[in-house]
Tab-separated table of C-alpha atoms and ligand atoms in Angstrom:
chain	number	residue	atom	x	y	z
A	13	MET	CA	110.474	92.295	128.364
A	14	ILE	CA	109.163	94.378	125.536
A	15	ASN	CA	111.374	93.472	122.706
A	16	ARG	CA	113.870	96.095	121.695
A	17	ARG	CA	112.666	96.324	118.127
A	18	GLN	CA	109.208	97.142	119.343
A	19	LEU	CA	110.406	100.030	121.463
A	20	LEU	CA	112.800	101.388	118.867
A	21	GLY	CA	110.269	100.917	116.142
A	22	ALA	CA	107.663	102.884	117.968
A	23	GLY	CA	110.086	105.657	118.842
A	24	ALA	CA	111.828	105.964	115.515
A	25	ALA	CA	108.796	107.028	113.557
A	26	GLY	CA	106.932	108.751	116.326
A	27	ALA	CA	104.223	106.120	116.171
A	28	ALA	CA	102.626	105.043	119.403
A	29	LEU	CA	102.640	101.369	120.098
A	30	VAL	CA	100.179	101.065	122.935
A	31	SER	CA	101.451	98.507	125.357
A	32	SER	CA	99.862	97.996	128.728
A	33	GLN	CA	102.258	95.513	130.252
A	34	ALA	CA	105.722	94.201	129.585
A	35	TRP	CA	106.153	90.615	128.525
A	36	GLY	CA	108.017	88.578	131.124
A	37	LYS	CA	109.825	85.431	130.153
A	38	THR	CA	109.382	84.102	133.645
A	39	THR	CA	106.304	85.934	134.888
A	40	ASN	CA	103.833	85.370	132.094
A	41	MET	CA	103.879	82.574	129.599
A	42	GLY	CA	100.129	82.580	129.048
A	43	LEU	CA	98.603	84.292	126.067
A	44	PRO	CA	101.110	86.709	124.528
A	45	GLU	CA	100.145	90.325	124.917
A	46	ALA	CA	98.293	91.687	121.916
A	47	ALA	CA	100.233	94.732	120.773
A	48	GLN	CA	98.054	97.613	119.595
A	49	MET	CA	98.883	100.410	117.191
A	50	ASP	CA	96.962	103.663	117.314
A	51	SER	CA	98.788	105.512	114.562
A	52	ALA	CA	99.021	105.306	110.780
A	53	ALA	CA	102.642	106.509	110.783
A	54	THR	CA	105.318	104.270	109.270
A	55	ALA	CA	107.024	102.428	112.158
A	56	ILE	CA	110.618	101.436	111.411
A	57	THR	CA	111.698	98.079	112.804
A	58	PRO	CA	115.450	97.915	113.566
A	59	ARG	CA	117.415	94.756	112.750
A	60	PRO	CA	116.961	91.965	115.288
A	61	SER	CA	119.374	91.982	118.205
A	62	ALA	CA	119.038	88.236	118.802
A	63	GLY	CA	118.446	85.202	116.636
A	64	PRO	CA	119.119	85.018	112.892
A	65	ASP	CA	119.932	88.351	111.279
A	66	TYR	CA	117.640	89.868	108.681
A	67	ASN	CA	116.807	93.270	107.305
A	68	PRO	CA	113.240	94.074	108.448
A	69	VAL	CA	110.749	95.351	105.899
A	70	VAL	CA	109.314	98.865	105.987
A	71	THR	CA	105.534	98.743	105.734
A	72	LEU	CA	104.452	102.146	104.420
A	73	ASN	CA	102.100	103.689	107.003
A	74	GLY	CA	102.208	100.388	108.834
A	75	TRP	CA	104.091	98.393	111.415
A	76	THR	CA	105.403	94.935	112.243
A	77	LEU	CA	103.670	92.762	114.821
A	78	PRO	CA	105.959	92.190	117.843
A	79	HIS	CA	106.623	88.615	118.942
A	80	ARG	CA	108.139	86.777	121.866
A	81	MET	CA	110.153	83.572	122.066
A	82	ASN	CA	108.542	80.781	124.058
A	83	GLY	CA	110.630	77.613	124.316
A	84	GLY	CA	112.056	78.039	120.826
A	85	VAL	CA	108.704	78.972	119.294
A	86	LYS	CA	108.124	82.452	117.878
A	87	GLU	CA	104.786	83.590	119.324
A	88	PHE	CA	102.460	86.298	118.031
A	89	HIS	CA	98.996	87.496	119.016
A	90	LEU	CA	96.640	88.819	116.368
A	91	VAL	CA	93.317	90.376	117.341
A	92	ALA	CA	90.559	90.711	114.730
A	93	GLU	CA	88.473	93.727	115.720
A	94	PRO	CA	86.655	96.875	114.594
A	95	VAL	CA	89.166	99.701	114.062
A	96	GLU	CA	89.227	103.336	113.075
A	97	ARG	CA	91.763	103.974	110.350
A	98	GLU	CA	92.907	107.387	109.247
A	99	LEU	CA	92.875	106.941	105.456
A	100	ALA	CA	94.253	110.465	105.136
A	101	ASP	CA	94.434	113.609	107.191
A	102	GLY	CA	90.766	114.579	107.506
A	103	MET	CA	89.284	111.202	106.700
A	104	ILE	CA	88.626	108.359	109.124
A	105	ALA	CA	87.145	105.030	108.045
A	106	HIS	CA	85.345	102.665	110.384
A	107	LEU	CA	86.803	99.323	109.359
A	108	TRP	CA	87.517	95.853	110.596
A	109	GLY	CA	91.193	95.087	111.009
A	110	TYR	CA	93.800	93.685	113.329
A	111	ASN	CA	95.410	95.055	116.502
A	112	GLY	CA	94.054	98.558	116.076
A	113	GLN	CA	94.675	99.083	112.373
A	114	SER	CA	93.716	98.152	108.856
A	115	THR	CA	95.672	96.898	107.077
A	116	GLY	CA	96.854	94.522	109.778
A	117	PRO	CA	100.433	94.568	111.062
A	118	THR	CA	103.076	92.886	108.935
A	119	ILE	CA	104.188	89.551	110.323
A	120	GLU	CA	107.933	88.935	110.005
A	121	ALA	CA	109.709	85.685	110.747
A	122	VAL	CA	112.653	83.662	109.452
A	123	GLU	CA	112.753	80.545	107.332
A	124	GLY	CA	113.127	77.554	109.652
A	125	ASP	CA	111.218	79.212	112.519
A	126	ARG	CA	108.589	77.277	114.380
A	127	TRP	CA	105.859	79.855	114.850
A	128	ARG	CA	102.605	80.026	116.767
A	129	ILE	CA	99.964	82.687	116.447
A	130	TYR	CA	97.002	83.253	118.731
A	131	VAL	CA	94.062	84.754	116.861
A	132	THR	CA	91.435	86.407	119.055
A	133	ASN	CA	88.134	87.352	117.473
A	134	LYS	CA	86.561	90.590	118.711
A	135	LEU	CA	84.325	90.936	115.658
A	136	PRO	CA	80.554	90.412	115.783
A	137	GLU	CA	80.821	87.358	113.487
A	138	ALA	CA	83.056	84.323	113.068
A	139	THR	CA	86.394	84.712	111.319
A	140	SER	CA	89.540	82.774	110.435
A	141	VAL	CA	92.978	83.560	109.046
A	142	HIS	CA	94.216	82.064	105.805
A	143	TRP	CA	97.999	82.172	105.322
A	144	HIS	CA	98.190	82.939	101.612
A	145	GLY	CA	101.168	81.316	99.872
A	146	LEU	CA	102.681	79.594	102.896
A	147	ILE	CA	103.425	75.884	102.758
A	148	LEU	CA	101.638	74.470	105.799
A	149	PRO	CA	99.577	71.593	107.166
A	150	SER	CA	96.079	71.486	105.662
A	151	GLY	CA	94.367	72.006	109.012
A	152	MET	CA	96.274	75.278	109.536
A	153	ASP	CA	95.143	76.805	106.225
A	154	GLY	CA	92.347	78.901	107.706
A	155	VAL	CA	89.450	78.083	105.382
A	156	VAL	CA	86.348	78.094	107.560
A	157	GLY	CA	84.458	74.848	107.409
A	158	LEU	CA	87.226	73.167	105.416
A	159	SER	CA	90.370	73.552	107.536
A	160	HIS	CA	88.709	74.169	110.902
A	161	PRO	CA	85.479	75.596	112.355
A	162	GLY	CA	85.065	79.384	112.367
A	163	ILE	CA	86.565	81.345	115.262
A	164	LYS	CA	83.411	82.581	116.974
A	165	PRO	CA	83.193	86.062	118.529
A	166	GLY	CA	85.109	86.146	121.807
A	167	LYS	CA	87.108	82.989	121.033
A	168	THR	CA	90.826	82.526	120.413
A	169	PHE	CA	92.330	79.961	118.042
A	170	VAL	CA	95.954	78.930	117.676
A	171	TYR	CA	97.751	78.305	114.400
A	172	GLU	CA	101.175	76.683	114.651
A	173	PHE	CA	103.577	75.231	112.090
A	174	ASP	CA	107.119	75.382	110.727
A	175	LEU	CA	107.978	78.141	108.259
A	176	ILE	CA	109.752	76.035	105.682
A	177	LYS	CA	109.954	78.588	102.874
A	178	SER	CA	111.117	82.204	102.649
A	179	GLY	CA	109.278	84.841	100.632
A	180	THR	CA	106.411	87.331	100.713
A	181	PHE	CA	102.982	86.074	101.638
A	182	MET	CA	99.682	87.540	102.796
A	183	TYR	CA	97.015	86.845	105.386
A	184	HIS	CA	93.283	87.450	105.332
A	185	PRO	CA	90.055	85.852	106.552
A	186	HIS	CA	88.583	82.904	104.685
A	187	ALA	CA	85.248	83.466	106.473
A	188	ASP	CA	82.557	85.759	105.059
A	189	GLU	CA	85.385	86.904	102.858
A	190	MET	CA	83.427	89.410	100.811
A	191	THR	CA	82.426	91.347	103.932
A	192	GLN	CA	85.589	90.959	105.946
A	193	MET	CA	87.978	91.903	103.150
A	194	ALA	CA	85.761	94.801	102.000
A	195	MET	CA	85.998	95.999	105.618
A	196	GLY	CA	89.807	96.008	105.487
A	197	MET	CA	90.936	92.709	107.009
A	198	MET	CA	94.260	91.809	105.430
A	199	GLY	CA	97.960	91.999	106.022
A	200	MET	CA	101.300	90.799	104.750
A	201	PHE	CA	103.587	88.064	105.972
A	202	VAL	CA	107.305	88.138	105.235
A	203	VAL	CA	109.489	85.098	105.847
A	204	HIS	CA	113.122	86.168	105.591
A	205	PRO	CA	115.667	83.710	104.180
A	206	LYS	CA	117.627	81.792	106.800
A	207	ASP	CA	120.817	82.807	104.974
A	208	PRO	CA	121.118	86.622	105.340
A	209	THR	CA	123.383	86.718	102.272
A	210	PHE	CA	120.583	85.382	100.045
A	211	MET	CA	119.072	88.203	97.920
A	212	PRO	CA	120.057	90.967	100.382
A	213	VAL	CA	118.776	94.512	99.895
A	214	ASP	CA	119.413	97.781	101.715
A	215	ARG	CA	115.778	98.895	101.771
A	216	ASP	CA	112.775	96.637	101.635
A	217	PHE	CA	109.398	98.345	101.247
A	218	LEU	CA	106.026	96.711	101.587
A	219	ILE	CA	102.721	97.792	100.084
A	220	MET	CA	99.354	96.059	100.287
A	221	LEU	CA	96.976	97.232	97.570
A	222	ASN	CA	93.430	97.497	98.882
A	223	ALA	CA	90.232	99.355	98.078
A	224	PHE	CA	87.105	100.664	99.754
A	225	ASP	CA	83.775	102.062	98.674
A	226	ILE	CA	82.884	104.757	101.189
A	227	ASP	CA	80.211	107.288	100.238
A	228	PRO	CA	81.324	110.905	100.756
A	229	GLY	CA	80.340	112.013	104.240
A	230	THR	CA	80.127	108.464	105.638
A	231	TYR	CA	82.523	106.163	107.510
A	232	VAL	CA	81.691	102.526	106.769
A	233	PRO	CA	82.584	100.829	103.463
A	234	ARG	CA	79.792	99.507	101.271
A	235	ILE	CA	80.499	95.803	101.412
A	236	MET	CA	78.354	94.802	98.418
A	237	THR	CA	80.488	96.752	95.913
A	238	MET	CA	82.062	94.403	93.385
A	239	THR	CA	84.240	96.582	91.139
A	240	ASP	CA	83.292	100.268	91.362
A	241	PHE	CA	85.277	101.199	94.465
A	242	ASN	CA	85.912	104.895	95.081
A	243	LEU	CA	89.001	104.730	97.340
A	244	TRP	CA	92.097	102.988	96.025
A	245	THR	CA	94.551	102.576	98.852
A	246	TRP	CA	98.027	101.354	99.790
A	247	ASN	CA	97.993	99.843	103.257
A	248	SER	CA	94.584	101.539	103.772
A	249	ARG	CA	95.986	104.970	102.996
A	250	ILE	CA	95.447	107.440	100.139
A	251	PHE	CA	97.756	110.010	98.550
A	252	PRO	CA	98.871	112.608	99.586
A	253	ASP	CA	99.051	110.786	102.911
A	254	ILE	CA	100.924	107.709	101.741
A	255	ASP	CA	104.482	108.061	103.037
A	256	PRO	CA	107.274	108.459	100.452
A	257	LEU	CA	109.773	105.671	99.781
A	258	VAL	CA	112.955	107.321	101.073
A	259	VAL	CA	116.136	105.866	99.622
A	260	ASN	CA	119.852	106.603	99.767
A	261	ARG	CA	121.623	106.844	96.412
A	262	GLY	CA	123.214	103.525	95.517
A	263	ASP	CA	120.942	101.455	97.749
A	264	LYS	CA	119.661	98.144	96.489
A	265	VAL	CA	115.916	98.486	96.934
A	266	ARG	CA	113.104	95.957	96.976
A	267	VAL	CA	109.414	96.854	96.796
A	268	ARG	CA	106.971	94.068	97.681
A	269	VAL	CA	103.435	94.702	96.455
A	270	GLY	CA	100.493	92.478	97.380
A	271	ASN	CA	97.030	92.828	95.856
A	272	LEU	CA	93.867	91.895	97.739
A	273	THR	CA	91.524	94.146	95.770
A	274	MET	CA	88.986	92.992	93.178
A	275	THR	CA	91.029	94.127	90.164
A	276	ASN	CA	94.592	94.141	88.866
A	277	HIS	CA	96.913	97.119	89.369
A	278	PRO	CA	99.756	97.936	86.957
A	279	ILE	CA	102.276	99.526	89.312
A	280	HIS	CA	104.503	101.954	87.440
A	281	MET	CA	107.648	103.559	88.819
A	282	HIS	CA	109.349	106.480	87.104
A	283	GLY	CA	113.067	107.027	86.582
A	284	TYR	CA	114.131	103.385	86.709
A	285	ASP	CA	113.765	99.988	85.210
A	286	PHE	CA	113.565	97.043	87.548
A	287	LYS	CA	113.143	93.290	87.705
A	288	VAL	CA	110.617	91.074	89.455
A	289	THR	CA	112.605	88.954	91.892
A	290	CYS	CA	109.861	87.321	93.930
A	291	THR	CA	106.217	86.344	93.674
A	292	ASP	CA	104.031	84.893	96.393
A	293	GLY	CA	105.088	81.551	94.910
A	294	GLY	CA	108.756	82.142	95.697
A	295	TRP	CA	111.981	83.731	94.452
A	296	VAL	CA	112.452	84.232	90.702
A	297	PRO	CA	115.762	82.846	89.402
A	298	GLU	CA	117.970	85.479	87.769
A	299	SER	CA	117.774	83.700	84.399
A	300	ALA	CA	113.982	84.215	84.430
A	301	GLN	CA	113.997	87.955	85.236
A	302	TRP	CA	113.491	90.659	82.625
A	303	PRO	CA	113.406	94.431	82.821
A	304	GLU	CA	110.132	96.298	83.310
A	305	VAL	CA	108.937	99.765	84.215
A	306	SER	CA	105.363	98.723	85.045
A	307	ILE	CA	104.367	95.448	86.577
A	308	ASP	CA	100.865	94.172	86.769
A	309	ILE	CA	99.939	92.879	90.207
A	310	PRO	CA	97.175	90.338	89.599
A	311	VAL	CA	94.297	89.907	92.028
A	312	GLY	CA	95.275	87.714	94.965
A	313	ALA	CA	98.980	87.884	94.123
A	314	MET	CA	102.238	89.508	95.180
A	315	ARG	CA	105.114	90.790	93.076
A	316	ALA	CA	108.391	92.041	94.525
A	317	TYR	CA	110.759	94.002	92.317
A	318	GLU	CA	114.290	95.296	92.807
A	319	PHE	CA	116.462	98.107	91.497
A	320	VAL	CA	119.649	99.963	92.390
A	321	ALA	CA	118.844	103.570	93.270
A	322	ASP	CA	121.344	105.287	90.995
A	323	HIS	CA	119.197	108.212	89.886
A	324	LEU	CA	118.691	111.086	92.296
A	325	GLY	CA	115.317	112.761	92.324
A	326	ASP	CA	111.651	112.568	93.186
A	327	TRP	CA	110.138	109.741	91.179
A	328	ALA	CA	106.425	109.032	90.983
A	329	ILE	CA	105.281	105.517	91.827
A	330	HIS	CA	101.644	104.797	91.124
A	331	CYS	CA	98.990	102.517	89.752
A	332	HIS	CA	98.744	103.110	86.010
A	333	LYS	CA	94.959	102.845	85.987
A	334	SER	CA	94.237	106.561	86.033
A	335	HIS	CA	91.024	106.168	88.031
A	336	HIS	CA	93.078	104.580	90.799
A	337	THR	CA	95.108	107.755	91.355
A	338	MET	CA	91.984	109.634	92.410
A	339	ASN	CA	90.273	109.885	95.754
A	340	ALA	CA	86.501	109.578	96.138
A	341	MET	CA	84.840	110.474	92.856
A	342	GLY	CA	81.550	109.856	91.131
A	343	HIS	CA	81.823	107.889	87.897
A	344	ASP	CA	78.524	109.043	86.423
A	345	VAL	CA	79.536	112.675	85.828
A	346	PRO	CA	78.911	113.775	82.204
A	347	THR	CA	81.846	114.901	80.041
A	348	PHE	CA	81.885	118.647	79.354
A	349	ILE	CA	85.085	118.962	77.312
A	350	GLY	CA	84.478	121.501	74.513
A	351	VAL	CA	81.141	122.645	75.965
A	352	ASN	CA	80.663	126.390	76.465
A	353	LYS	CA	79.061	126.631	79.880
A	354	GLY	CA	79.351	130.446	80.097
A	355	PRO	CA	75.700	131.391	79.463
A	356	LEU	CA	74.474	128.449	81.531
A	357	THR	CA	76.759	129.382	84.440
A	358	GLN	CA	75.270	132.883	84.532
A	359	LYS	CA	71.763	131.463	84.683
A	360	ILE	CA	72.557	128.944	87.414
A	361	ARG	CA	74.345	131.589	89.481
A	362	GLN	CA	71.121	133.601	89.676
A	363	PHE	CA	69.826	130.807	91.898
A	364	GLN	CA	73.066	129.366	93.288
A	365	PRO	CA	75.758	132.065	93.428
A	366	GLU	CA	78.547	129.675	94.417
A	367	TYR	CA	78.039	127.385	91.385
A	368	MET	CA	81.342	126.459	89.717
A	369	PRO	CA	81.389	125.130	86.165
A	370	MET	CA	83.702	122.127	85.913
A	371	GLY	CA	85.214	119.980	83.266
A	372	THR	CA	85.008	122.141	80.129
A	373	ALA	CA	88.826	122.185	79.837
A	374	GLY	CA	89.416	118.799	81.474
A	375	MET	CA	89.401	117.976	85.173
A	376	GLY	CA	92.898	119.202	86.099
A	377	ASP	CA	91.535	122.292	87.836
A	378	MET	CA	90.007	120.001	90.443
A	379	GLY	CA	93.516	119.767	91.896
A	380	LYS	CA	93.469	123.356	93.103
A	381	MET	CA	89.767	123.937	93.550
A	382	THR	CA	88.527	124.470	97.063
A	383	MET	CA	84.996	123.180	97.073
A	384	GLU	CA	82.909	122.578	100.082
A	385	LEU	CA	82.904	118.836	100.712
A	386	PRO	CA	80.844	116.665	103.033
A	387	ASP	CA	82.467	115.915	106.400
A	388	ASN	CA	85.050	113.131	106.484
A	389	THR	CA	85.780	113.418	102.750
A	390	ILE	CA	88.929	114.643	101.073
A	391	PRO	CA	89.211	116.050	97.542
A	392	MET	CA	89.596	113.645	94.657
A	393	MET	CA	93.110	114.845	93.814
A	394	ASN	CA	94.715	117.115	96.334
A	395	GLY	CA	98.428	116.370	96.559
A	396	TRP	CA	100.675	119.426	96.263
A	397	GLY	CA	104.276	119.360	95.044
A	398	PRO	CA	106.988	122.008	94.836
A	399	HIS	CA	105.534	123.272	91.541
A	400	GLY	CA	101.811	123.233	92.313
A	401	PRO	CA	99.041	120.662	92.556
A	402	LEU	CA	99.995	117.102	91.590
A	403	GLU	CA	96.455	116.361	90.429
A	404	MET	CA	96.751	112.924	91.998
A	405	GLY	CA	95.218	110.967	94.852
A	406	GLY	CA	94.655	107.289	95.657
A	407	MET	CA	97.416	104.835	94.752
A	408	PHE	CA	100.310	107.260	94.364
A	409	SER	CA	103.515	108.022	96.214
A	410	VAL	CA	107.020	109.322	95.566
A	411	VAL	CA	110.354	107.494	95.602
A	412	LYS	CA	112.801	110.046	97.014
A	413	VAL	CA	116.396	109.199	96.136
A	414	ARG	CA	118.988	111.384	97.839
A	415	GLU	CA	122.663	111.488	98.663
A	416	GLY	CA	123.696	110.828	102.256
A	417	ILE	CA	120.522	109.343	103.772
A	418	GLY	CA	121.378	107.288	106.878
A	419	SER	CA	120.660	103.576	106.666
A	420	ASP	CA	117.917	103.783	109.327
A	421	ASP	CA	116.538	107.101	108.129
A	422	TYR	CA	113.154	107.029	106.423
A	423	SER	CA	112.093	110.562	107.285
A	424	ASP	CA	110.805	112.693	104.428
A	425	PRO	CA	113.742	114.712	103.008
A	426	GLY	CA	111.396	117.243	101.371
A	427	TRP	CA	111.242	117.945	97.641
A	428	TYR	CA	114.153	117.353	95.293
A	429	GLU	CA	115.856	120.429	93.956
A	430	ASN	CA	116.727	119.822	90.333
A	431	PRO	CA	120.276	120.884	89.352
A	432	PRO	CA	120.621	123.746	86.825
A	433	GLY	CA	119.785	122.581	83.314
A	434	GLU	CA	117.852	119.535	84.535
A	435	GLN	CA	114.331	120.881	84.709
A	436	ALA	CA	111.824	121.598	81.962
A	437	TYR	CA	111.154	125.299	81.632
A	438	GLU	CA	108.882	127.729	79.841
A	439	TRP	CA	110.051	128.923	76.425
A	440	THR	CA	109.240	132.541	75.745
A	441	GLY	CA	111.270	133.063	72.554
A	442	GLU	CA	110.200	132.605	68.970
A	443	LEU	CA	108.586	129.221	68.325
A	444	PRO	CA	110.415	126.861	66.015
A	445	GLU	CA	108.437	125.490	63.073
A	446	PHE	CA	106.404	122.433	63.974
A	447	ALA	CA	105.049	119.706	61.782
A	448	THR	CA	101.373	118.827	61.802
A	449	ASN	CA	99.444	115.953	60.379
A	450	ASN	CA	95.737	115.632	59.614
A	451	SER	CA	95.833	112.259	57.898
A	452	PRO	CA	95.280	108.888	59.595
A	453	ARG	CA	97.573	107.203	57.049
A	454	THR	CA	100.968	105.760	57.862
A	455	ILE	CA	103.576	108.227	56.683
A	456	LEU	CA	106.924	106.704	55.838
A	457	THR	CA	109.975	108.609	56.883
A	458	PRO	CA	112.498	108.645	54.028
A	459	LYS	CA	115.774	106.938	54.835
A	460	THR	CA	118.685	109.271	55.310
A	461	THR	CA	121.301	108.474	52.719
A	462	SER	CA	124.340	110.281	54.023
A	463	LYS	CA	125.633	111.093	57.427
A	464	GLY	CA	125.392	114.753	58.109
B	17	CU	CU1	95.112	100.348	90.244
């Protein structure tokens, strides 16, 4: 039978899990069916109805790979193949991924499980899957030529071992890695603790940081790019089309962030401080945790952090590298701040009437500009909030903390309405005196001697 979580998961978020035939315990114990996903909507996986209990993760704009039980072994089927991924409304990328999407589906299992995964290669070149961070037999490690021969096009390999450690891991090819990862082949692997009372949370979000270099107007990433990527994505998705992290007030929340890009990403969340509780090496003991508001996610690493959602509101969560909260942009544009382009604009408009001068007062106006763009390209910062353009793109989303959100509800509650007295406002009265300083010297503030 199609497992219940698969059906519910597909229905709950309106995502379509394309499934051609039901799995039969008695009728078909051959190759497990390869589930396919044709949507970039967040699919919510309900708690398991059989086996050890755990709280499934929520992969933003992603889904969890269904499995079946076969004689006590948890079986999955991963298909490496060319996919079309909607990076945002109005932009499709032609990528390589797994089971219809990039990033690949999240794999979820439980500590102590024996698991088996069939990996079918529908790519034009050999591949493999490396299980990043898992403790496993050497021959199951997925390094082509070292662990096993490459999985040639059209072939299926099986990986099988015991999951002896809980935590957050990743998977990706270890075969022509530069190409295959630049094309979007990666996913996350969560092994839940056997003991459901160990480090429990109410909401458990999952983000894979990835990046592409896709020229405006084109569809296929440039695979030779080393650092100057132009699309910084979470689960192969860019803001404003990364789903919000919807949270009920008082929830204990975990956010697991993996990084398979070519650079580090300082992930910053507003409104809260939080503690790193897990890396891809394992759980962090409480005595070793300290508070942070930004955590750097190194290349090829995972950091999970936790907080209690006490503060209502809409809180930005983003990479703190400001170029990573932009969509496709050129990096060789000259700086025009302070330049008077007025006379020049008039001259250019004689030949090109639609010419728009940009950048003389900063680039913020780009957020509301409507320029003609090549096909299949979205503006570099086009998210809109309740008070105007957010002037953000790329690696950005919003943590939405509200009262009375149901435990299975991840639907967008809309924008937060700030209570009276809790929102910055324009001052139109007389301006108070303000201090100014034109010296680069350290100015000591005199100590106050008496309490006023
Ligand atoms: Cu970044």
